[in-house]
Amino acid sequence: MHTSPLITIQAITKSFKGVKAVDNLTLSVGYNEYVALLGPNGAGKTTLVEMIEGLQKPDSGSITIQGKTWQKDAAFLRTIMGISLQETKFTDKMTVSEVLDLFGSFYKLGKKVTRQILQTIRLEEKAKAYVVTLSGGQRQKLALGVAMLNNPQLLLLDEPTTGLDPNARREIWDILMQLKKERGTSMILTTHYMEEAAYLCDRIVIIDKGKILADDTLATLLTSYDPGEVIAFQVSSPLATNSLYEIRGVKDVHWIEEGVKGMLTVESITHTLPVLLNLVESSGNTITSFESRKKTLDDLFRTMTGRSLHE
Ligand SMILES: Nc1ncnc2c1ncn2[C@@H]1O[C@H](COP(=O)(O)OP(=O)(O)OP(=O)(O)O)[C@@H](O)[C@H]1O
Ligand SMILES: [Mg+2]
């Protein structure tokens, strides 16, 4: 058993011309643990990951990985990491297997290993295809294959499935879950997709403006931070916000379109719904659309910041 975490990040800060991209952030990641960094554009996810990767230097604070630091043990740290950047450009003039062989040669790996990886990422039929002819999803898979080549203890993936169709995304998820199970890999993954964070990761770290807003399991995030359910509705003519707060069990009213399109956070849909319907009807109004659901991470993020993850 390991007594200390794989990664220990202590109070790191990184600024660019007055913008604090990462602001006094502290985080640790355990062995065989998958952690998602979830946050809107510009939250500081890539900057944080690139500091862990040794590609950017923090202005202050420290990062220790397996007890080692980039200042002293860069060569060692490179051997235990598998990295895929937010934008990976492989030269278009190489084939898929040439790319894998080239990166494999950096780790002195033979073709047997690179062929195995080709199989794992399910790109065998594209082995001889030039990178320029690959689809976006196939390129992302190739990038993941390169990240996996050296059998890394730690995977750092920056939006590995952005823009992929659900099938391709699912395939990448399967590969990542297999690595976790069979090789005890740890991972930090940045994403905008809540389902991805929820499916893959043991812990979800929500960041915004360079700071951690929450760091917990999905179940704990959804129950302990802000339990409840959501009613999204639309009415034919405007309602007064105050009248909604008078309904027992309504915790929050969020208008998407003033007075007509809104979201209620409620303790219980079954208790609130009849009262809501009654209120709308008695004011001569009608409900034109209606949806109810359990809270999601996006609702949680909205509660924390007043904004959506996807705005
Ligand atoms: N090299 C740079 N020079 C100047 N500003 C930068 C640089 N890199 C990042 N920033 C700024 O730091 C902040 C965080 O950027 P970062 O790329 O880390 O965000 P992110 O969470 O990865 O966003 P996205 O989801 O869009 O990828 C942003 O305000 C960005 O403009
Ligand atoms: Mg980014």
Short mmCIF file of C-alpha atoms and ligand atoms in Angstrom, two decimals:
data_model
loop_
_atom_site.label_atom_id
_atom_site.label_comp_id
_atom_site.label_asym_id
_atom_site.label_seq_id
_atom_site.Cartn_x
_atom_site.Cartn_y
_atom_site.Cartn_z
CA MET A 1 0.00 0.00 0.00
CA HIS A 2 1.08 3.55 -0.70
CA THR A 3 1.09 5.78 2.31
CA SER A 4 1.21 9.12 0.49
CA PRO A 5 -0.75 10.27 -2.56
CA LEU A 6 0.64 9.92 -6.09
CA ILE A 7 0.34 13.66 -6.68
CA THR A 8 0.50 16.37 -4.05
CA ILE A 9 -0.14 19.91 -5.22
CA GLN A 10 0.40 22.61 -2.63
CA ALA A 11 -0.86 26.17 -3.09
CA ILE A 12 0.16 26.65 -6.71
CA THR A 13 -0.47 29.91 -8.50
CA LYS A 14 0.09 30.85 -12.13
CA SER A 15 -0.69 34.26 -13.61
CA PHE A 16 -0.60 35.60 -17.15
CA LYS A 17 -0.52 39.40 -17.48
CA GLY A 18 -2.74 40.01 -14.50
CA VAL A 19 -5.01 36.98 -15.07
CA LYS A 20 -4.71 34.43 -12.29
CA ALA A 21 -5.18 31.28 -14.35
CA VAL A 22 -4.55 29.08 -11.29
CA ASP A 23 -5.03 30.69 -7.92
CA ASN A 24 -3.48 29.22 -4.77
CA LEU A 25 -4.76 25.75 -5.62
CA THR A 26 -4.18 22.66 -3.47
CA LEU A 27 -5.08 19.15 -4.66
CA SER A 28 -3.95 15.58 -4.28
CA VAL A 29 -4.54 12.47 -6.37
CA GLY A 30 -4.16 8.92 -5.13
CA TYR A 31 -2.81 5.76 -6.72
CA ASN A 32 -5.32 4.09 -9.03
CA GLU A 33 -7.58 7.09 -8.65
CA TYR A 34 -9.33 8.84 -11.55
CA VAL A 35 -10.03 12.52 -11.03
CA ALA A 36 -12.01 14.81 -13.34
CA LEU A 37 -11.39 18.52 -13.62
CA LEU A 38 -14.67 20.06 -14.61
CA GLY A 39 -15.10 23.75 -15.34
CA PRO A 40 -16.10 26.28 -17.99
CA ASN A 41 -13.79 27.76 -20.64
CA GLY A 42 -10.91 29.67 -19.10
CA ALA A 43 -11.32 28.04 -15.66
CA GLY A 44 -7.61 27.15 -15.54
CA LYS A 45 -7.86 23.41 -16.26
CA THR A 46 -5.25 23.27 -19.02
CA THR A 47 -2.87 25.53 -17.10
CA LEU A 48 -3.15 23.28 -14.04
CA VAL A 49 -2.63 20.08 -16.04
CA GLU A 50 0.32 21.54 -17.93
CA MET A 51 2.02 22.45 -14.65
CA ILE A 52 1.63 18.85 -13.49
CA GLU A 53 3.07 17.75 -16.85
CA GLY A 54 6.08 20.00 -16.33
CA LEU A 55 5.22 22.05 -19.43
CA GLN A 56 4.53 25.19 -17.42
CA LYS A 57 6.14 26.39 -14.19
CA PRO A 58 4.02 27.59 -11.27
CA ASP A 59 4.79 31.13 -10.06
CA SER A 60 4.63 29.75 -6.53
CA GLY A 61 3.66 26.59 -4.68
CA SER A 62 4.86 23.04 -5.19
CA ILE A 63 3.99 19.90 -7.12
CA THR A 64 5.25 16.49 -5.98
CA ILE A 65 4.61 13.30 -7.94
CA GLN A 66 5.68 9.99 -6.40
CA GLY A 67 7.74 12.13 -4.06
CA LYS A 68 9.62 13.70 -7.00
CA THR A 69 9.65 17.22 -8.43
CA TRP A 70 10.15 18.59 -11.96
CA GLN A 71 13.11 20.69 -10.74
CA LYS A 72 15.07 17.63 -9.63
CA ASP A 73 13.66 14.55 -11.33
CA ALA A 74 12.33 15.56 -14.73
CA ALA A 75 13.71 12.48 -16.51
CA PHE A 76 12.04 10.10 -14.06
CA LEU A 77 8.72 11.95 -14.12
CA ARG A 78 8.64 11.74 -17.92
CA THR A 79 8.81 7.95 -17.71
CA ILE A 80 5.74 7.59 -15.49
CA MET A 81 3.44 9.97 -17.36
CA GLY A 82 1.22 9.59 -20.37
CA ILE A 83 0.06 12.88 -21.77
CA SER A 84 -2.47 14.00 -24.31
CA LEU A 85 -2.70 17.75 -24.84
CA GLN A 86 -5.84 19.73 -25.57
CA GLU A 87 -4.69 20.07 -29.17
CA THR A 88 -2.43 17.39 -30.56
CA LYS A 89 -0.95 17.84 -34.01
CA PHE A 90 0.79 14.84 -35.51
CA THR A 91 2.51 15.35 -38.80
CA ASP A 92 0.07 14.59 -41.61
CA LYS A 93 2.78 12.89 -43.65
CA MET A 94 3.07 9.86 -41.37
CA THR A 95 0.83 6.86 -41.09
CA VAL A 96 -0.83 5.77 -37.86
CA SER A 97 1.61 2.94 -37.23
CA GLU A 98 4.59 5.18 -38.07
CA VAL A 99 3.41 7.71 -35.46
CA LEU A 100 3.13 4.98 -32.81
CA ASP A 101 6.50 3.47 -33.78
CA LEU A 102 8.18 6.88 -33.65
CA PHE A 103 6.84 7.71 -30.19
CA GLY A 104 7.50 4.13 -29.12
CA SER A 105 11.15 4.51 -30.13
CA PHE A 106 11.47 7.38 -27.60
CA TYR A 107 10.79 4.75 -24.93
CA LYS A 108 12.81 2.10 -26.76
CA LEU A 109 9.68 0.05 -27.37
CA GLY A 110 9.55 -2.53 -30.11
CA LYS A 111 6.88 -2.93 -32.77
CA LYS A 112 5.20 -5.64 -30.75
CA VAL A 113 4.17 -3.12 -28.12
CA THR A 114 3.07 -0.49 -30.63
CA ARG A 115 0.97 -3.08 -32.48
CA GLN A 116 -0.69 -4.00 -29.21
CA ILE A 117 -1.56 -0.36 -28.60
CA LEU A 118 -2.97 -0.12 -32.10
CA GLN A 119 -5.27 -2.97 -31.17
CA THR A 120 -6.25 -1.42 -27.84
CA ILE A 121 -7.26 1.87 -29.48
CA ARG A 122 -9.09 -0.08 -32.20
CA LEU A 123 -7.35 1.54 -35.12
CA GLU A 124 -5.89 -1.60 -36.73
CA GLU A 125 -7.70 -1.02 -40.00
CA LYS A 126 -6.15 2.45 -40.15
CA ALA A 127 -2.57 1.29 -39.47
CA LYS A 128 -1.38 2.30 -42.93
CA ALA A 129 -3.58 5.37 -43.27
CA TYR A 130 -1.95 8.80 -43.28
CA VAL A 131 -2.85 10.95 -40.28
CA VAL A 132 -4.28 13.60 -42.63
CA THR A 133 -7.00 11.13 -43.67
CA LEU A 134 -8.16 10.34 -40.12
CA SER A 135 -11.42 11.59 -38.70
CA GLY A 136 -11.39 13.77 -35.59
CA GLY A 137 -12.33 10.82 -33.40
CA GLN A 138 -9.64 8.60 -34.90
CA ARG A 139 -7.05 11.32 -34.23
CA GLN A 140 -8.16 11.53 -30.60
CA LYS A 141 -7.77 7.77 -30.32
CA LEU A 142 -4.28 8.00 -31.80
CA ALA A 143 -3.42 10.70 -29.26
CA LEU A 144 -4.66 8.41 -26.49
CA GLY A 145 -2.60 5.56 -27.94
CA VAL A 146 0.53 7.71 -27.82
CA ALA A 147 -0.27 8.69 -24.23
CA MET A 148 -0.58 5.00 -23.28
CA LEU A 149 2.61 3.79 -24.99
CA ASN A 150 4.92 3.79 -21.99
CA ASN A 151 2.42 2.02 -19.74
CA PRO A 152 2.16 5.16 -17.59
CA GLN A 153 1.37 5.20 -13.90
CA LEU A 154 -0.32 8.55 -14.48
CA LEU A 155 -2.45 9.63 -17.42
CA LEU A 156 -3.08 13.33 -17.98
CA LEU A 157 -5.72 13.85 -20.62
CA ASP A 158 -6.93 17.30 -21.63
CA GLU A 159 -10.42 16.98 -23.13
CA PRO A 160 -9.78 13.61 -24.76
CA THR A 161 -13.31 13.21 -26.13
CA THR A 162 -14.30 16.74 -27.09
CA GLY A 163 -16.23 16.73 -30.34
CA LEU A 164 -16.51 12.95 -30.55
CA ASP A 165 -19.71 11.12 -31.34
CA PRO A 166 -21.22 9.06 -28.50
CA ASN A 167 -19.84 5.76 -29.86
CA ALA A 168 -16.27 6.97 -30.16
CA ARG A 169 -16.54 8.56 -26.73
CA ARG A 170 -17.79 5.31 -25.29
CA GLU A 171 -14.86 3.41 -26.86
CA ILE A 172 -12.37 5.75 -25.24
CA TRP A 173 -14.16 5.40 -21.91
CA ASP A 174 -13.90 1.61 -22.17
CA ILE A 175 -10.16 1.80 -22.83
CA LEU A 176 -9.66 4.10 -19.85
CA MET A 177 -11.69 1.90 -17.51
CA GLN A 178 -9.71 -1.13 -18.64
CA LEU A 179 -6.42 0.63 -17.85
CA LYS A 180 -7.67 1.52 -14.39
CA LYS A 181 -8.69 -2.03 -13.65
CA GLU A 182 -5.82 -3.93 -15.22
CA ARG A 183 -2.86 -1.64 -14.64
CA GLY A 184 -3.81 0.41 -11.61
CA THR A 185 -3.36 3.62 -13.58
CA SER A 186 -4.18 7.04 -12.09
CA MET A 187 -5.67 9.77 -14.23
CA ILE A 188 -6.46 13.44 -14.28
CA LEU A 189 -8.89 14.25 -17.05
CA THR A 190 -10.29 17.63 -18.00
CA THR A 191 -13.70 17.73 -19.54
CA HIS A 192 -16.80 19.79 -20.21
CA TYR A 193 -18.95 16.66 -20.17
CA MET A 194 -20.58 15.88 -16.86
CA GLU A 195 -21.49 12.37 -17.97
CA GLU A 196 -17.84 11.70 -18.72
CA ALA A 197 -16.70 12.90 -15.31
CA ALA A 198 -19.50 10.94 -13.68
CA TYR A 199 -18.83 7.71 -15.58
CA LEU A 200 -15.05 7.59 -15.39
CA CYS A 201 -13.92 9.31 -12.27
CA ASP A 202 -13.79 8.54 -8.56
CA ARG A 203 -13.66 12.22 -7.72
CA ILE A 204 -14.86 15.34 -9.42
CA VAL A 205 -13.06 18.62 -8.92
CA ILE A 206 -15.07 21.62 -10.03
CA ILE A 207 -12.89 24.59 -10.84
CA ASP A 208 -13.64 28.13 -11.85
CA LYS A 209 -11.37 31.17 -12.08
CA GLY A 210 -8.37 29.11 -11.02
CA LYS A 211 -9.92 27.96 -7.74
CA ILE A 212 -11.47 24.71 -6.58
CA LEU A 213 -15.17 25.16 -5.80
CA ALA A 214 -15.81 21.54 -4.86
CA ASP A 215 -13.87 18.29 -4.70
CA ASP A 216 -15.79 15.13 -3.92
CA THR A 217 -17.45 12.02 -5.26
CA LEU A 218 -20.38 12.62 -7.58
CA ALA A 219 -22.86 11.21 -5.09
CA THR A 220 -21.63 13.46 -2.30
CA LEU A 221 -21.54 16.50 -4.56
CA LEU A 222 -25.11 15.99 -5.62
CA THR A 223 -26.54 15.23 -2.19
CA SER A 224 -24.62 17.15 0.41
CA TYR A 225 -23.89 20.40 -1.40
CA ASP A 226 -27.31 21.13 -2.71
CA PRO A 227 -29.85 18.35 -2.62
CA GLY A 228 -33.16 18.68 -4.39
CA GLU A 229 -34.86 18.30 -7.69
CA VAL A 230 -35.46 20.63 -10.57
CA ILE A 231 -38.59 21.70 -12.38
CA ALA A 232 -38.01 23.51 -15.66
CA PHE A 233 -41.12 25.11 -17.09
CA GLN A 234 -42.51 27.69 -19.43
CA VAL A 235 -45.75 29.64 -19.09
CA SER A 236 -47.78 31.59 -21.64
CA SER A 237 -47.71 34.93 -19.80
CA PRO A 238 -45.25 36.23 -17.19
CA LEU A 239 -45.43 35.08 -13.56
CA ALA A 240 -44.20 37.05 -10.58
CA THR A 241 -41.08 35.56 -9.00
CA ASN A 242 -42.44 36.23 -5.52
CA SER A 243 -45.49 34.06 -6.05
CA LEU A 244 -43.23 31.06 -6.73
CA TYR A 245 -41.26 31.54 -3.54
CA GLU A 246 -44.52 31.27 -1.63
CA ILE A 247 -44.83 27.62 -2.64
CA ARG A 248 -43.62 25.47 0.24
CA GLY A 249 -40.42 23.59 -0.53
CA VAL A 250 -39.21 25.93 -3.28
CA LYS A 251 -35.56 26.70 -2.63
CA ASP A 252 -34.55 28.64 -5.69
CA VAL A 253 -36.11 30.29 -8.70
CA HIS A 254 -33.92 30.87 -11.70
CA TRP A 255 -35.40 32.71 -14.69
CA ILE A 256 -34.00 31.84 -18.07
CA GLU A 257 -36.41 34.23 -19.74
CA GLU A 258 -37.92 36.82 -17.42
CA GLY A 259 -41.20 35.60 -15.96
CA VAL A 260 -41.99 33.01 -18.63
CA LYS A 261 -39.20 30.45 -18.75
CA GLY A 262 -37.76 29.35 -15.47
CA MET A 263 -36.28 26.69 -13.26
CA LEU A 264 -37.32 25.89 -9.72
CA THR A 265 -35.13 24.02 -7.30
CA VAL A 266 -37.47 22.18 -4.97
CA GLU A 267 -37.25 19.78 -2.08
CA SER A 268 -39.68 17.39 -3.68
CA ILE A 269 -41.31 17.49 -7.11
CA THR A 270 -44.35 15.52 -6.01
CA HIS A 271 -45.12 18.01 -3.26
CA THR A 272 -44.47 21.14 -5.27
CA LEU A 273 -46.01 20.25 -8.59
CA PRO A 274 -49.72 20.37 -7.67
CA VAL A 275 -49.23 23.74 -5.99
CA LEU A 276 -47.37 25.10 -8.98
CA LEU A 277 -50.02 23.92 -11.42
CA ASN A 278 -52.73 25.38 -9.24
CA LEU A 279 -50.99 28.73 -9.00
CA VAL A 280 -50.49 28.96 -12.74
CA GLU A 281 -54.06 27.98 -13.50
CA SER A 282 -55.70 30.25 -10.95
CA SER A 283 -53.93 33.24 -12.47
CA GLY A 284 -55.42 32.38 -15.87
CA ASN A 285 -52.05 31.31 -17.17
CA THR A 286 -51.05 28.05 -18.90
CA ILE A 287 -47.97 25.89 -18.75
CA THR A 288 -46.62 25.44 -22.28
CA SER A 289 -43.68 23.19 -21.45
CA PHE A 290 -42.59 21.24 -18.45
CA GLU A 291 -39.72 18.98 -17.41
CA SER A 292 -38.62 17.59 -14.08
CA ARG A 293 -35.45 15.83 -13.07
CA LYS A 294 -32.91 15.15 -10.35
CA LYS A 295 -30.19 17.75 -9.91
CA THR A 296 -27.13 17.49 -12.12
CA LEU A 297 -23.59 18.79 -11.74
CA ASP A 298 -24.55 21.68 -13.99
CA ASP A 299 -27.27 22.72 -11.54
CA LEU A 300 -24.72 22.48 -8.76
CA PHE A 301 -22.29 24.63 -10.71
CA ARG A 302 -25.04 27.18 -11.32
CA THR A 303 -25.77 27.30 -7.60
CA MET A 304 -22.09 27.84 -6.85
CA THR A 305 -21.31 30.46 -9.49
CA GLY A 306 -24.58 31.75 -10.90
CA ARG A 307 -23.47 30.51 -14.33
CA SER A 308 -23.81 27.32 -16.33
CA LEU A 309 -20.85 25.06 -17.13
CA HIS A 310 -21.71 25.51 -20.77
CA GLU A 311 -22.17 29.27 -21.01
N1 LIG B 1 -0.13 31.51 -22.45
C1 LIG B 1 -1.08 32.27 -21.97
N2 LIG B 1 -0.99 33.62 -22.05
C2 LIG B 1 -1.97 34.43 -21.53
N3 LIG B 1 -3.07 33.97 -20.89
C3 LIG B 1 -3.21 32.65 -20.78
C4 LIG B 1 -2.24 31.72 -21.31
N4 LIG B 1 -2.66 30.46 -21.03
C5 LIG B 1 -3.83 30.58 -20.39
N5 LIG B 1 -4.16 31.89 -20.22
C6 LIG B 1 -5.37 32.41 -19.53
O1 LIG B 1 -5.53 31.69 -18.33
C7 LIG B 1 -6.90 31.38 -18.09
C8 LIG B 1 -7.06 29.86 -17.94
O2 LIG B 1 -6.82 29.25 -19.21
P1 LIG B 1 -6.84 27.66 -19.39
O3 LIG B 1 -6.42 27.38 -20.79
O4 LIG B 1 -6.07 27.06 -18.31
O5 LIG B 1 -8.40 27.36 -19.20
P2 LIG B 1 -9.21 26.00 -19.42
O6 LIG B 1 -9.96 25.75 -18.17
O7 LIG B 1 -8.31 24.94 -19.93
O8 LIG B 1 -10.26 26.43 -20.55
P3 LIG B 1 -10.87 25.54 -21.78
O9 LIG B 1 -12.02 24.77 -21.18
O10 LIG B 1 -11.38 26.60 -22.71
O11 LIG B 1 -9.81 24.70 -22.36
C9 LIG B 1 -7.67 31.98 -19.24
O12 LIG B 1 -8.14 33.25 -18.83
C10 LIG B 1 -6.63 32.12 -20.33
O13 LIG B 1 -6.92 33.20 -21.19
MG MG B 2 -8.23 23.83 -21.63
#
